Amino acid sequence: MINGSRIVAGVLTLGVLSWSWCSGANPVPPVKPILEIPSFGVLKSPTAAEVKAQADAWAKTRPPLSAEQQKAMDALWAGADSYSDKLAQTFALLDPEAATILNQAKESVFEAPQEIPALLKDASKPMFFRANLAVTYSRILSQNKVYELALDTLKLFRPEQVADPSSYLFHRAVAEYSLMMKKEAD
């Protein structure tokens, strides 16, 4: 049989606990508005218009474009390629040294480059130009299994500095994974 005093004690305890909960003795913490989005650790890709504006600003630092170059650049940006591809083609179109670097990377199937191109380390060149060229250069090297140089090139920059952070992070992770750098790849 159940002892009557235990029942009374249980009912009183339940009553006290429910009274303290209902009376507001333990207030519920305020709920944050849904509009607050954490900014730490969030990467936001620029829009197509922002990338195009940056590319146009970089092109204005170069010698004036010929009518042919302007027409080629307009056609290039009207296409459906990714930001990285459009930027790489723009850089190759307007900067012969960038075109040379990208061609050397494409030929890395036959002979891998041994060091990072000086153009990518040249602080006198705009960061926008160097960082985005480095992503394309590293992507080509990764596709040709030249992971060491691809990783070293990407380490010169941060994902926030490029037009396509997802491409940067993907190719960096591929290089780290392929080089058995498990800690860095995670």
C-alpha positions as a Markdown table, in Angstrom:
| # | Residue | x | y | z |
|---|---|---|---|---|
| 1 | Met | 0.0 | 0.0 | 0.0 |
| 2 | Ile | 1.0 | 3.5 | -0.6 |
| 3 | Asn | 1.7 | 5.6 | 2.4 |
| 4 | Gly | -0.7 | 8.6 | 2.6 |
| 5 | Ser | 2.0 | 11.0 | 3.7 |
| 6 | Arg | 4.0 | 10.3 | 0.6 |
| 7 | Ile | 1.0 | 11.1 | -1.6 |
| 8 | Val | 0.5 | 14.4 | 0.2 |
| 9 | Ala | 4.2 | 15.3 | 0.0 |
| 10 | Gly | 4.2 | 14.5 | -3.8 |
| 11 | Val | 1.1 | 16.6 | -4.4 |
| 12 | Leu | 2.6 | 19.6 | -2.4 |
| 13 | Thr | 5.9 | 19.3 | -4.2 |
| 14 | Leu | 4.2 | 19.3 | -7.6 |
| 15 | Gly | 2.0 | 22.3 | -6.5 |
| 16 | Val | 5.0 | 24.3 | -5.4 |
| 17 | Leu | 7.0 | 23.6 | -8.6 |
| 18 | Ser | 4.1 | 24.4 | -10.9 |
| 19 | Trp | 3.3 | 27.6 | -9.0 |
| 20 | Ser | 6.9 | 28.8 | -9.3 |
| 21 | Trp | 7.0 | 28.0 | -13.0 |
| 22 | Cys | 3.6 | 29.7 | -13.7 |
| 23 | Ser | 4.3 | 32.7 | -11.5 |
| 24 | Gly | 7.4 | 33.7 | -13.5 |
| 25 | Ala | 10.0 | 32.8 | -10.9 |
| 26 | Asn | 12.0 | 31.3 | -13.8 |
| 27 | Pro | 11.4 | 33.7 | -16.6 |
| 28 | Val | 11.8 | 32.4 | -20.2 |
| 29 | Pro | 14.8 | 34.1 | -21.9 |
| 30 | Pro | 13.9 | 36.5 | -24.7 |
| 31 | Val | 13.9 | 35.1 | -28.2 |
| 32 | Lys | 16.3 | 36.7 | -30.7 |
| 33 | Pro | 14.6 | 38.1 | -33.8 |
| 34 | Ile | 14.8 | 35.9 | -36.8 |
| 35 | Leu | 16.4 | 38.8 | -38.8 |
| 36 | Glu | 19.7 | 38.5 | -36.9 |
| 37 | Ile | 22.0 | 36.3 | -38.9 |
| 38 | Pro | 25.4 | 35.5 | -37.4 |
| 39 | Ser | 28.2 | 37.0 | -39.4 |
| 40 | Phe | 31.1 | 35.1 | -38.0 |
| 41 | Gly | 32.1 | 32.3 | -40.3 |
| 42 | Val | 29.7 | 33.2 | -43.1 |
| 43 | Leu | 31.1 | 33.8 | -46.6 |
| 44 | Lys | 29.0 | 35.7 | -49.0 |
| 45 | Ser | 29.8 | 35.6 | -52.7 |
| 46 | Pro | 29.6 | 38.9 | -54.6 |
| 47 | Thr | 26.8 | 39.3 | -57.1 |
| 48 | Ala | 27.5 | 39.1 | -60.9 |
| 49 | Ala | 27.1 | 42.9 | -61.1 |
| 50 | Glu | 29.7 | 43.4 | -58.3 |
| 51 | Val | 32.2 | 41.1 | -59.9 |
| 52 | Lys | 31.7 | 42.7 | -63.3 |
| 53 | Ala | 32.2 | 46.2 | -61.7 |
| 54 | Gln | 35.4 | 45.0 | -60.1 |
| 55 | Ala | 36.6 | 43.5 | -63.4 |
| 56 | Asp | 35.8 | 46.8 | -65.2 |
| 57 | Ala | 37.6 | 48.8 | -62.6 |
| 58 | Trp | 40.7 | 46.6 | -63.0 |
| 59 | Ala | 40.4 | 46.9 | -66.8 |
| 60 | Lys | 40.5 | 50.7 | -66.5 |
| 61 | Thr | 43.9 | 50.4 | -64.7 |
| 62 | Arg | 45.3 | 48.8 | -67.9 |
| 63 | Pro | 46.1 | 50.6 | -71.2 |
| 64 | Pro | 43.0 | 51.6 | -73.0 |
| 65 | Leu | 41.0 | 48.8 | -74.6 |
| 66 | Ser | 40.8 | 48.5 | -78.3 |
| 67 | Ala | 37.4 | 48.1 | -79.9 |
| 68 | Glu | 38.1 | 44.4 | -80.5 |
| 69 | Gln | 39.1 | 43.9 | -76.8 |
| 70 | Gln | 36.0 | 45.7 | -75.6 |
| 71 | Lys | 33.8 | 43.6 | -77.9 |
| 72 | Ala | 35.4 | 40.4 | -76.7 |
| 73 | Met | 35.1 | 41.4 | -73.1 |
| 74 | Asp | 31.4 | 42.3 | -73.5 |
| 75 | Ala | 30.7 | 38.9 | -75.2 |
| 76 | Leu | 32.7 | 37.1 | -72.5 |
| 77 | Trp | 30.6 | 38.6 | -69.7 |
| 78 | Ala | 27.3 | 37.9 | -71.5 |
| 79 | Gly | 28.1 | 34.2 | -71.4 |
| 80 | Ala | 27.1 | 31.7 | -68.8 |
| 81 | Asp | 30.5 | 30.8 | -67.4 |
| 82 | Ser | 31.4 | 31.0 | -63.7 |
| 83 | Tyr | 32.8 | 34.2 | -62.2 |
| 84 | Ser | 36.2 | 32.5 | -62.0 |
| 85 | Asp | 36.2 | 31.5 | -65.7 |
| 86 | Lys | 35.0 | 35.0 | -66.8 |
| 87 | Leu | 37.7 | 36.7 | -64.7 |
| 88 | Ala | 40.4 | 34.4 | -65.9 |
| 89 | Gln | 39.4 | 35.0 | -69.5 |
| 90 | Thr | 39.3 | 38.7 | -68.9 |
| 91 | Phe | 42.7 | 38.7 | -67.3 |
| 92 | Ala | 44.2 | 36.6 | -70.2 |
| 93 | Leu | 42.6 | 38.9 | -72.7 |
| 94 | Leu | 44.0 | 42.1 | -71.2 |
| 95 | Asp | 47.2 | 41.0 | -69.5 |
| 96 | Pro | 49.7 | 38.9 | -71.6 |
| 97 | Glu | 51.6 | 37.8 | -68.5 |
| 98 | Ala | 48.4 | 36.3 | -67.0 |
| 99 | Ala | 47.7 | 34.5 | -70.3 |
| 100 | Thr | 51.2 | 33.1 | -70.2 |
| 101 | Ile | 50.8 | 31.8 | -66.6 |
| 102 | Leu | 47.4 | 30.2 | -67.4 |
| 103 | Asn | 48.9 | 28.5 | -70.5 |
| 104 | Gln | 51.8 | 27.2 | -68.5 |
| 105 | Ala | 49.4 | 25.7 | -65.9 |
| 106 | Lys | 47.5 | 24.0 | -68.7 |
| 107 | Glu | 50.7 | 22.5 | -70.0 |
| 108 | Ser | 51.5 | 21.2 | -66.5 |
| 109 | Val | 50.3 | 17.8 | -67.7 |
| 110 | Phe | 53.6 | 17.5 | -69.5 |
| 111 | Glu | 55.9 | 19.4 | -67.1 |
| 112 | Ala | 54.8 | 20.8 | -63.8 |
| 113 | Pro | 55.8 | 24.3 | -62.8 |
| 114 | Gln | 58.3 | 24.3 | -59.9 |
| 115 | Glu | 57.4 | 27.6 | -58.2 |
| 116 | Ile | 54.6 | 30.1 | -57.8 |
| 117 | Pro | 54.6 | 32.7 | -60.6 |
| 118 | Ala | 56.1 | 36.0 | -59.6 |
| 119 | Leu | 53.0 | 37.8 | -60.9 |
| 120 | Leu | 50.9 | 36.2 | -58.2 |
| 121 | Lys | 53.3 | 37.4 | -55.5 |
| 122 | Asp | 53.7 | 41.0 | -56.9 |
| 123 | Ala | 52.2 | 43.3 | -54.3 |
| 124 | Ser | 52.2 | 46.2 | -56.8 |
| 125 | Lys | 49.4 | 44.4 | -58.7 |
| 126 | Pro | 45.8 | 44.7 | -57.5 |
| 127 | Met | 44.7 | 42.1 | -54.9 |
| 128 | Phe | 41.5 | 41.5 | -56.9 |
| 129 | Phe | 43.6 | 40.5 | -60.0 |
| 130 | Arg | 46.2 | 38.4 | -58.1 |
| 131 | Ala | 43.7 | 36.5 | -55.9 |
| 132 | Asn | 41.3 | 35.6 | -58.7 |
| 133 | Leu | 44.0 | 34.7 | -61.1 |
| 134 | Ala | 45.5 | 32.4 | -58.4 |
| 135 | Val | 42.2 | 30.6 | -58.0 |
| 136 | Thr | 42.0 | 29.7 | -61.7 |
| 137 | Tyr | 45.8 | 28.9 | -61.8 |
| 138 | Ser | 45.3 | 26.5 | -58.8 |
| 139 | Arg | 42.2 | 25.0 | -60.3 |
| 140 | Ile | 44.1 | 24.1 | -63.4 |
| 141 | Leu | 47.0 | 22.7 | -61.4 |
| 142 | Ser | 44.7 | 20.6 | -59.3 |
| 143 | Gln | 43.0 | 19.2 | -62.3 |
| 144 | Asn | 46.5 | 18.2 | -63.5 |
| 145 | Lys | 47.4 | 16.7 | -60.1 |
| 146 | Val | 50.0 | 19.3 | -59.2 |
| 147 | Tyr | 48.6 | 19.6 | -55.7 |
| 148 | Glu | 51.7 | 21.0 | -53.9 |
| 149 | Leu | 52.0 | 24.1 | -56.0 |
| 150 | Ala | 48.2 | 24.6 | -56.2 |
| 151 | Leu | 48.0 | 24.6 | -52.4 |
| 152 | Asp | 51.0 | 26.9 | -52.0 |
| 153 | Thr | 49.4 | 29.3 | -54.4 |
| 154 | Leu | 46.0 | 29.3 | -52.7 |
| 155 | Lys | 47.7 | 29.9 | -49.3 |
| 156 | Leu | 48.8 | 33.3 | -50.5 |
| 157 | Phe | 45.2 | 34.5 | -50.3 |
| 158 | Arg | 42.0 | 34.1 | -48.3 |
| 159 | Pro | 38.5 | 33.1 | -49.5 |
| 160 | Glu | 37.1 | 36.5 | -48.7 |
| 161 | Gln | 39.5 | 38.0 | -51.3 |
| 162 | Val | 38.1 | 36.1 | -54.3 |
| 163 | Ala | 35.0 | 36.3 | -56.4 |
| 164 | Asp | 34.2 | 32.6 | -56.0 |
| 165 | Pro | 35.0 | 31.5 | -52.4 |
| 166 | Ser | 33.5 | 28.1 | -52.9 |
| 167 | Ser | 35.9 | 27.3 | -55.8 |
| 168 | Tyr | 38.8 | 28.5 | -53.6 |
| 169 | Leu | 37.8 | 26.4 | -50.7 |
| 170 | Phe | 37.0 | 23.3 | -52.8 |
| 171 | His | 40.3 | 23.3 | -54.6 |
| 172 | Arg | 42.2 | 24.0 | -51.4 |
| 173 | Ala | 40.4 | 21.0 | -49.7 |
| 174 | Val | 41.2 | 18.8 | -52.7 |
| 175 | Ala | 44.9 | 19.7 | -52.6 |
| 176 | Glu | 45.1 | 19.2 | -48.8 |
| 177 | Tyr | 43.2 | 15.8 | -49.1 |
| 178 | Ser | 45.4 | 14.6 | -51.9 |
| 179 | Leu | 48.5 | 15.5 | -50.0 |
| 180 | Met | 47.2 | 13.5 | -47.0 |
| 181 | Met | 46.9 | 16.6 | -44.9 |
| 182 | Lys | 43.8 | 15.3 | -43.0 |
| 183 | Lys | 43.8 | 18.0 | -40.3 |
| 184 | Glu | 43.9 | 20.9 | -42.8 |
| 185 | Ala | 41.4 | 19.3 | -45.2 |
| 186 | Asp | 38.8 | 19.0 | -42.4 |
